[in-house]
Amino acid sequence: MTRSVAFVHDAAGPPPGLDYGARLSRLRWRRAARAGAMADWTAEEPAERAVGAAGSWVVVRDATALPAPASRIPEPPYGRVLLAGDGVPEGASYVHTLRELELTPLRTVPGRAATAAGAFAFWPSDHPPKAGETVAAFCARLLALGGNAHATDDAFRVLRFDDPSARERPELTRRLPSGAGNPVRILDVGCGAGGGIAGARGRHAGWRITGIERDGRLAAQARERCDRVLEGDLREILPRLARDGETFDAIVFADVLEHLEDPFDALRAAARLAAPGCRLLVSVPNVGNLSVVRDLLCGRFDPVPAGLLDAGHLRWFTRESLAGALEESGWVVTAIEGEPGAPSPDPGPLREIARAWPDRDDESLATYQWVAEATREASR
């Protein structure tokens, strides 16, 4: 019988068009499951209609999760629900690319509750939906089964990608004005869940943080951390703030420019919001990192849900191209520093090869992200 993969969406249903990252995710799940069909399930639709007459199902509940590289998802044991375990690299602090993940043994994280499984597989003949049961209720019921109803298999593991915007980014917050004695108006552009900058407010009582975020779910989280969150597209919000006469003492683009079709336009719009002495702070991933360079040498470039090769990246930066973008947009660069982040696994062989290249940039190979500081150019 045909095996199918289903992606569970919230009550709003799947987006009208799937983006680049979602398409890649579906491809990887289809290959890992050897599926003949793909489906989108809305949480509130009838489960009987969603499940239909298909054979076994692999249900993906975490939209950012990927099947473990090069894995083949086994069929669930008859009568039981097969739960995916969370896989993490074994013996390595971090890996940056899909190729590195393929070369790194994984171990399963123990102790996660069945109800938190990022994916599961089942036979509808063993677990048919009940009359009137929604997809959400059906999935919850299968994941709450007790006794020996659940099974695991190390061949069925998922990789999850957390949201870094929920936690403080100390490499950024330490570069912002302290606010001691005077309020500091900070604009956090693309603030996500708001933790990147506002996570340091406990140490900086003078900070007054305005966030901009287009994702409604993340904006709701950011409102719990920031003084104000403007939900929508920054291409509309930045000019509106300028028309309203608002200015800021610090403006932050934390891992935002690489997601924009026109980073120059956003930087120019931000310049119109700069108060006298305003400090601009920008962080971008480094395309010259050793892990990316090594993948390219191997003929690989595999976008993933987060990190150096985030599928949402539209633009790519080195130190020089970042400096050029800031200068062209009316900012005066005062510093660009490299943050190493987690080291690439097994860097020795590539570094040995690179030593023969006279124009190599050793700092770039060791840099995960560039952090730039700039001030407003007075003549613009």
Coordinates of C-alpha atoms in Angstrom, one line a residue:
M1 CA 0.0 0.0 0.0
T2 CA 1.1 3.6 -0.6
R3 CA 3.0 5.3 2.1
S4 CA 2.2 9.0 2.6
V5 CA 3.8 11.9 4.6
A6 CA 1.5 14.5 6.2
F7 CA 2.5 18.0 7.5
V8 CA 0.2 19.2 10.3
H9 CA -0.6 23.0 10.2
D10 CA -2.4 25.1 12.7
A11 CA -6.0 26.2 12.3
A12 CA -5.1 28.8 9.6
G13 CA -3.9 26.0 7.4
P14 CA -0.8 25.9 5.2
P15 CA 0.4 29.0 3.5
P16 CA -1.0 29.6 0.0
G17 CA 2.5 29.0 -1.5
L18 CA 5.3 26.9 -0.1
D19 CA 8.6 28.7 0.3
Y20 CA 12.0 27.5 -0.7
G21 CA 12.8 26.0 2.7
A22 CA 9.5 24.2 2.9
R23 CA 9.9 22.6 -0.5
L24 CA 13.3 21.3 0.5
S25 CA 11.9 19.9 3.7
R26 CA 9.2 18.1 1.9
L27 CA 11.7 16.6 -0.5
R28 CA 13.8 15.3 2.3
W29 CA 10.9 13.8 4.2
R30 CA 9.5 12.1 1.0
R31 CA 12.9 10.5 0.3
A32 CA 13.4 9.4 3.9
A33 CA 9.9 7.9 4.1
R34 CA 10.0 6.5 0.5
A35 CA 6.6 8.1 0.3
G36 CA 4.3 8.0 -2.7
A37 CA 2.2 10.9 -1.7
M38 CA 2.4 14.1 0.4
A39 CA -0.4 15.8 2.2
D40 CA -1.2 18.9 4.3
W41 CA -3.4 18.4 7.3
T42 CA -5.1 21.4 9.0
A43 CA -5.5 20.9 12.7
E44 CA -9.2 21.4 12.7
E45 CA -10.2 19.4 9.7
P46 CA -11.9 16.0 10.1
A47 CA -9.3 13.3 10.7
E48 CA -11.3 10.7 8.8
R49 CA -11.1 12.8 5.6
A50 CA -7.4 13.6 6.2
V51 CA -6.3 10.0 6.8
G52 CA -8.5 8.6 4.0
A53 CA -7.7 5.2 2.6
A54 CA -3.9 5.5 2.5
G55 CA -1.5 2.9 3.7
S56 CA 0.9 3.9 6.5
W57 CA 1.4 7.6 7.4
V58 CA 4.4 9.6 8.5
V59 CA 3.1 12.6 10.3
V60 CA 5.4 15.7 10.7
R61 CA 4.3 18.0 13.5
D62 CA 7.3 20.3 13.7
A63 CA 7.6 22.3 10.6
T64 CA 11.3 23.0 11.2
A65 CA 12.3 19.4 11.9
L66 CA 14.2 17.3 9.3
P67 CA 14.7 13.6 9.1
A68 CA 18.1 12.5 10.2
P69 CA 20.4 12.7 7.1
A70 CA 20.7 9.6 4.9
S71 CA 18.0 7.9 7.0
R72 CA 15.3 5.6 5.8
I73 CA 12.2 5.8 8.0
P74 CA 11.0 2.2 8.9
E75 CA 7.4 1.1 8.8
P76 CA 5.7 1.2 12.2
P77 CA 5.3 -2.2 14.0
Y78 CA 1.8 -3.4 13.5
G79 CA -0.5 -2.3 16.2
R80 CA 1.9 0.4 17.5
V81 CA 2.7 4.1 16.8
L82 CA 6.3 4.7 15.9
L83 CA 7.7 7.8 17.5
A84 CA 10.6 9.8 16.1
G85 CA 13.4 10.5 18.6
D86 CA 15.4 13.7 18.6
G87 CA 18.9 13.2 17.2
V88 CA 21.9 15.3 18.2
P89 CA 25.5 15.0 17.0
E90 CA 27.5 12.4 19.0
G91 CA 30.8 13.7 20.4
A92 CA 30.8 17.0 18.5
S93 CA 29.8 20.3 20.1
Y94 CA 28.1 21.5 16.9
V95 CA 27.9 20.9 13.2
H96 CA 27.0 23.7 10.7
T97 CA 25.9 22.0 7.5
L98 CA 23.9 19.0 6.3
R99 CA 27.0 17.4 4.9
E100 CA 28.7 17.6 8.3
L101 CA 25.6 16.1 9.9
E102 CA 25.8 13.2 7.4
L103 CA 29.4 12.5 8.6
T104 CA 28.6 12.8 12.3
P105 CA 27.1 9.9 14.3
L106 CA 23.9 10.8 16.0
R107 CA 22.6 9.9 19.4
T108 CA 19.0 10.0 20.6
V109 CA 18.1 12.5 23.3
P110 CA 16.4 10.6 26.1
G111 CA 13.5 11.6 28.2
R112 CA 11.3 13.6 25.8
A113 CA 7.6 13.0 26.3
A114 CA 5.7 11.1 23.6
T115 CA 3.3 14.1 23.2
A116 CA 6.3 16.3 22.2
A117 CA 7.4 14.0 19.3
G118 CA 8.3 16.0 16.2
A119 CA 7.0 13.2 14.0
F120 CA 5.4 9.8 14.2
A121 CA 4.2 7.0 12.0
F122 CA 1.2 4.6 12.1
W123 CA -1.1 2.3 10.2
P124 CA -4.7 3.6 9.9
S125 CA -5.9 0.1 10.0
D126 CA -4.5 -0.2 13.6
H127 CA -5.5 3.3 14.7
P128 CA -8.5 4.6 12.7
P129 CA -9.9 8.1 13.4
K130 CA -13.0 8.4 15.4
A131 CA -16.2 9.9 14.0
G132 CA -16.1 13.7 14.3
E133 CA -12.5 13.7 15.5
T134 CA -10.3 16.6 14.3
V135 CA -6.7 16.1 13.1
A136 CA -5.4 17.8 16.2
A137 CA -7.5 15.6 18.5
F138 CA -6.5 12.5 16.5
C139 CA -2.8 13.2 16.7
A140 CA -3.1 14.0 20.4
R141 CA -4.9 10.7 21.1
L142 CA -2.2 8.7 19.3
L143 CA 0.6 10.4 21.1
A144 CA -1.1 9.9 24.5
L145 CA -1.6 6.2 24.2
G146 CA -0.2 4.3 27.1
G147 CA 1.3 0.9 27.8
N148 CA 3.1 -0.7 24.8
A149 CA 1.3 1.3 22.2
H150 CA 4.4 3.3 21.3
A151 CA 7.6 2.1 19.7
T152 CA 10.9 3.7 18.8
D153 CA 13.6 2.9 16.3
D154 CA 17.0 4.7 16.0
A155 CA 16.5 4.7 12.2
F156 CA 13.6 7.2 12.8
R157 CA 15.1 10.4 14.3
V158 CA 14.5 14.1 13.6
L159 CA 16.8 17.1 13.8
R160 CA 15.2 20.1 15.4
F161 CA 16.4 23.7 15.0
D162 CA 15.7 26.1 17.8
D163 CA 14.8 29.8 17.5
P164 CA 17.9 31.8 18.7
S165 CA 15.7 35.0 18.9
A166 CA 14.2 33.8 22.2
R167 CA 17.5 34.1 24.1
E168 CA 19.9 37.0 24.6
R169 CA 22.7 37.6 22.1
P170 CA 25.5 38.8 24.4
E171 CA 27.8 39.4 21.5
L172 CA 25.3 42.1 20.5
T173 CA 24.0 43.4 23.8
R174 CA 27.5 44.2 25.1
R175 CA 28.0 46.5 22.2
L176 CA 25.0 48.7 22.9
P177 CA 24.9 51.8 25.1
S178 CA 24.4 50.9 28.8
G179 CA 21.6 53.4 29.4
A180 CA 23.0 54.2 32.8
G181 CA 21.4 57.5 33.9
N182 CA 19.7 58.2 30.5
P183 CA 17.0 56.2 28.6
V184 CA 18.3 54.6 25.4
R185 CA 15.8 54.2 22.6
I186 CA 16.6 50.9 20.8
L187 CA 15.0 49.7 17.6
D188 CA 15.3 46.0 17.1
V189 CA 14.6 45.3 13.4
G190 CA 13.4 41.8 12.8
C191 CA 13.3 41.1 16.6
G192 CA 11.8 37.6 16.3
A193 CA 10.7 36.4 19.8
G194 CA 12.4 39.5 21.2
G195 CA 15.0 37.8 23.5
G196 CA 18.1 38.8 21.5
I197 CA 18.3 42.3 22.8
A198 CA 15.5 42.5 25.4
G199 CA 17.0 39.5 27.2
A200 CA 19.5 41.9 28.7
R201 CA 17.0 44.4 30.0
G202 CA 17.5 43.1 33.6
R203 CA 20.9 44.7 33.5
H204 CA 19.9 47.8 31.6
A205 CA 16.9 49.5 33.2
G206 CA 17.3 52.5 30.9
W207 CA 16.7 50.6 27.7
R208 CA 13.4 51.4 25.8
I209 CA 13.1 48.7 23.1
T210 CA 10.8 48.9 20.1
G211 CA 10.8 45.7 18.0
I212 CA 9.7 45.1 14.4
E213 CA 8.5 41.6 13.5
R214 CA 6.3 40.3 10.6
D215 CA 5.6 36.8 12.1
G216 CA 2.6 37.1 14.3
R217 CA 3.5 34.2 16.5
L218 CA 6.9 35.6 17.2
A219 CA 5.6 39.1 17.6
A220 CA 3.3 37.9 20.4
Q221 CA 6.3 36.4 22.2
A222 CA 8.3 39.6 21.7
R223 CA 5.5 41.7 23.3
E224 CA 6.3 40.0 26.6
R225 CA 9.9 41.2 26.4
C226 CA 9.9 44.6 24.5
D227 CA 8.3 47.9 25.4
R228 CA 6.6 47.9 22.0
V229 CA 6.4 45.6 19.0
L230 CA 5.3 46.7 15.6
E231 CA 4.0 43.8 13.6
G232 CA 4.4 43.8 9.8
D233 CA 6.8 44.3 7.0
L234 CA 9.8 46.5 7.8
R235 CA 9.6 48.0 4.3
E236 CA 6.4 49.7 5.4
I237 CA 7.1 50.2 9.1
L238 CA 10.5 51.9 8.8
P239 CA 9.3 54.7 6.5
R240 CA 6.2 55.2 8.6
L241 CA 8.3 55.7 11.7
A242 CA 10.3 58.3 9.8
R243 CA 7.1 60.1 8.7
D244 CA 6.0 60.1 12.4
G245 CA 9.2 61.8 13.4
E246 CA 10.5 59.0 15.6
T247 CA 14.2 58.6 16.2
F248 CA 16.4 56.1 18.0
D249 CA 19.7 56.0 19.8
A250 CA 20.6 52.5 18.7
I251 CA 19.3 50.4 15.7
V252 CA 19.9 46.7 15.5
F253 CA 19.7 44.3 12.5
A254 CA 20.5 41.0 14.1
D255 CA 20.8 38.4 11.4
V256 CA 18.2 40.2 9.3
L257 CA 20.0 41.7 6.2
E258 CA 20.7 38.3 4.7
H259 CA 16.9 37.6 4.5
L260 CA 16.1 40.8 2.6
E261 CA 15.8 41.2 -1.1
D262 CA 17.2 44.7 -0.8
P263 CA 19.4 45.2 2.3
F264 CA 20.5 48.6 1.1
D265 CA 17.0 50.0 1.1
A266 CA 16.4 48.8 4.7
L267 CA 19.7 50.3 5.9
R268 CA 18.9 53.6 4.1
A269 CA 15.4 53.6 5.7
A270 CA 17.0 53.0 9.1
A271 CA 19.4 55.9 8.7
R272 CA 16.4 58.3 8.6
L273 CA 15.6 57.2 12.1
A274 CA 19.0 57.8 13.6
A275 CA 19.1 60.3 16.4
P276 CA 22.4 62.3 16.8
G277 CA 25.1 59.9 17.9
C278 CA 23.0 56.9 16.9
R279 CA 24.8 53.5 16.9
L280 CA 23.9 51.0 14.3
L281 CA 24.6 47.3 15.1
V282 CA 24.5 44.6 12.4
S283 CA 25.2 40.9 12.5
V284 CA 25.3 38.6 9.5
P285 CA 26.5 35.0 9.0
N286 CA 29.8 34.7 7.3
V287 CA 29.7 32.9 3.9
G288 CA 33.5 32.5 4.1
N289 CA 33.2 30.2 7.2
L290 CA 35.3 27.0 6.9
S291 CA 32.2 24.8 6.9
V292 CA 30.7 26.6 3.9
V293 CA 34.0 26.7 2.0
R294 CA 34.6 23.0 2.6
D295 CA 31.1 22.1 1.5
L296 CA 31.6 24.0 -1.7
L297 CA 34.9 22.2 -2.4
C298 CA 32.9 19.0 -2.1
G299 CA 30.3 20.3 -4.5
R300 CA 27.7 20.7 -1.8
F301 CA 25.4 23.6 -0.8
D302 CA 22.4 22.3 1.2
P303 CA 20.0 24.9 2.7
V304 CA 18.6 23.9 6.1
P305 CA 16.0 25.5 8.4
A306 CA 18.6 27.6 10.4
G307 CA 22.2 28.5 10.8
L308 CA 24.9 29.4 8.2
L309 CA 22.9 27.9 5.3
D310 CA 19.5 29.0 6.4
A311 CA 17.1 28.3 3.5
G312 CA 15.7 31.8 4.1
H313 CA 18.9 33.6 3.2
L314 CA 18.7 35.7 0.0
R315 CA 22.0 37.5 0.4
W316 CA 25.4 36.4 1.5
F317 CA 28.1 38.5 3.2
T318 CA 31.8 38.6 3.8
R319 CA 33.5 41.3 5.9
E320 CA 34.2 43.4 2.8
S321 CA 30.7 43.1 1.3
L322 CA 29.1 44.0 4.6
A323 CA 31.3 47.1 4.9
G324 CA 30.3 48.1 1.4
A325 CA 26.6 47.7 2.1
L326 CA 26.9 49.9 5.1
E327 CA 28.9 52.6 3.3
E328 CA 26.6 52.6 0.3
S329 CA 23.6 53.1 2.6
G330 CA 24.9 56.2 4.3
W331 CA 26.6 54.7 7.4
V332 CA 30.2 55.2 8.6
V333 CA 31.7 51.9 9.7
T334 CA 33.5 52.1 13.0
A335 CA 34.3 48.4 13.5
I336 CA 33.6 45.0 12.0
E337 CA 34.6 42.1 14.2
G338 CA 34.4 38.4 13.7
E339 CA 32.6 36.2 16.2
P340 CA 33.8 32.6 16.0
G341 CA 30.7 30.8 17.3
A342 CA 31.1 27.0 17.6
P343 CA 34.1 25.7 15.7
S344 CA 33.7 23.6 12.6
P345 CA 34.3 19.9 13.2
D346 CA 37.6 18.4 12.0
P347 CA 39.0 21.7 10.5
G348 CA 42.6 20.4 10.2
P349 CA 42.6 18.9 6.7
L350 CA 41.1 22.0 5.0
R351 CA 43.4 24.3 7.0
E352 CA 46.4 22.4 5.9
I353 CA 45.3 22.8 2.2
A354 CA 44.6 26.5 2.8
R355 CA 48.2 27.1 4.0
A356 CA 49.4 26.8 0.5
W357 CA 47.1 29.7 -0.7
P358 CA 49.0 33.0 -0.2
D359 CA 45.9 35.2 -0.2
R360 CA 43.9 33.1 2.3
D361 CA 42.0 34.8 5.1
D362 CA 42.4 32.6 8.2
E363 CA 40.2 34.9 10.3
S364 CA 37.3 34.5 7.9
L365 CA 37.6 30.7 7.9
A366 CA 37.3 30.8 11.7
T367 CA 34.4 33.4 11.8
Y368 CA 30.8 32.3 12.1
Q369 CA 29.3 35.8 11.9
W370 CA 30.5 39.4 11.3
V371 CA 29.3 42.1 13.8
A372 CA 29.5 45.6 12.5
E373 CA 29.1 48.9 14.3
A374 CA 28.4 52.1 12.4
T375 CA 27.3 55.7 12.9
R376 CA 25.2 58.0 10.7
E377 CA 27.1 59.8 7.9
A378 CA 26.4 63.5 8.6
S379 CA 26.3 64.6 5.0
R380 CA 23.4 62.3 4.0

